[in-house]
XYZ file of C-alpha atoms in Angstrom:
71
model
C -6.985 13.904 16.077
C -4.171 12.650 13.874
C -2.541 10.885 16.806
C -5.881 9.268 17.623
C -6.268 8.130 14.013
C -2.786 6.607 14.104
C -3.543 4.897 17.413
C -6.627 3.295 15.872
C -4.972 2.479 12.541
C -1.148 2.339 12.860
C -0.710 1.836 9.101
C -2.674 4.961 8.089
C -0.091 6.583 5.826
C -2.061 9.738 5.100
C -2.398 10.443 8.816
C 1.395 10.341 9.155
C 1.736 12.684 6.177
C -0.683 15.170 7.686
C 1.021 14.888 11.055
C 4.317 15.739 9.382
C 2.707 18.717 7.661
C 1.289 19.947 10.967
C 4.653 19.734 12.720
C 6.347 21.496 9.799
C 3.808 24.307 9.800
C 4.356 24.927 13.502
C 8.107 24.916 12.911
C 8.256 26.951 9.700
C 5.854 29.699 10.769
C 7.680 30.231 14.048
C 5.181 28.872 16.561
C 7.634 26.219 17.751
C 11.144 26.395 16.279
C 12.584 23.614 18.434
C 14.647 20.665 17.280
C 12.068 18.422 18.928
C 9.306 19.744 16.656
C 11.442 19.144 13.575
C 12.322 15.676 14.828
C 8.629 14.810 15.203
C 8.046 15.886 11.615
C 10.901 13.680 10.439
C 9.609 10.703 12.420
C 6.179 11.065 10.822
C 7.509 11.290 7.254
C 9.891 8.385 7.862
C 7.007 6.217 9.070
C 4.912 7.169 6.041
C 7.837 6.253 3.777
C 8.141 2.873 5.496
C 4.469 2.146 4.923
C 4.171 3.257 1.297
C 7.521 4.262 -0.198
C 6.144 4.635 -3.738
C 3.204 6.868 -2.821
C 3.640 10.236 -4.581
C 2.332 12.116 -1.545
C 5.209 10.708 0.516
C 7.749 12.177 -1.886
C 5.924 15.512 -1.986
C 5.819 15.718 1.805
C 9.499 14.819 1.999
C 10.191 17.765 -0.282
C 8.157 19.985 2.051
C 10.167 18.646 4.952
C 13.448 19.659 3.339
C 12.125 23.058 2.297
C 10.198 24.006 5.438
C 12.322 22.110 7.941
C 15.874 22.067 6.706
C 15.486 25.341 4.792
């Protein structure tokens, strides 16, 4: 659903943030501990940061990325 939302509205920052969170959850909780999954999370947070770099949710999700992804 998030990918569909992004396809309809490519500048939908919150969809990218939620997509990042979804990828991180799959990675962190052991459902898919591949580098590809972590890379997809990073791509989503990077895109969100491009769209709205000053949005507090972007910075929060980046912190989650480092904690849940980079450990």
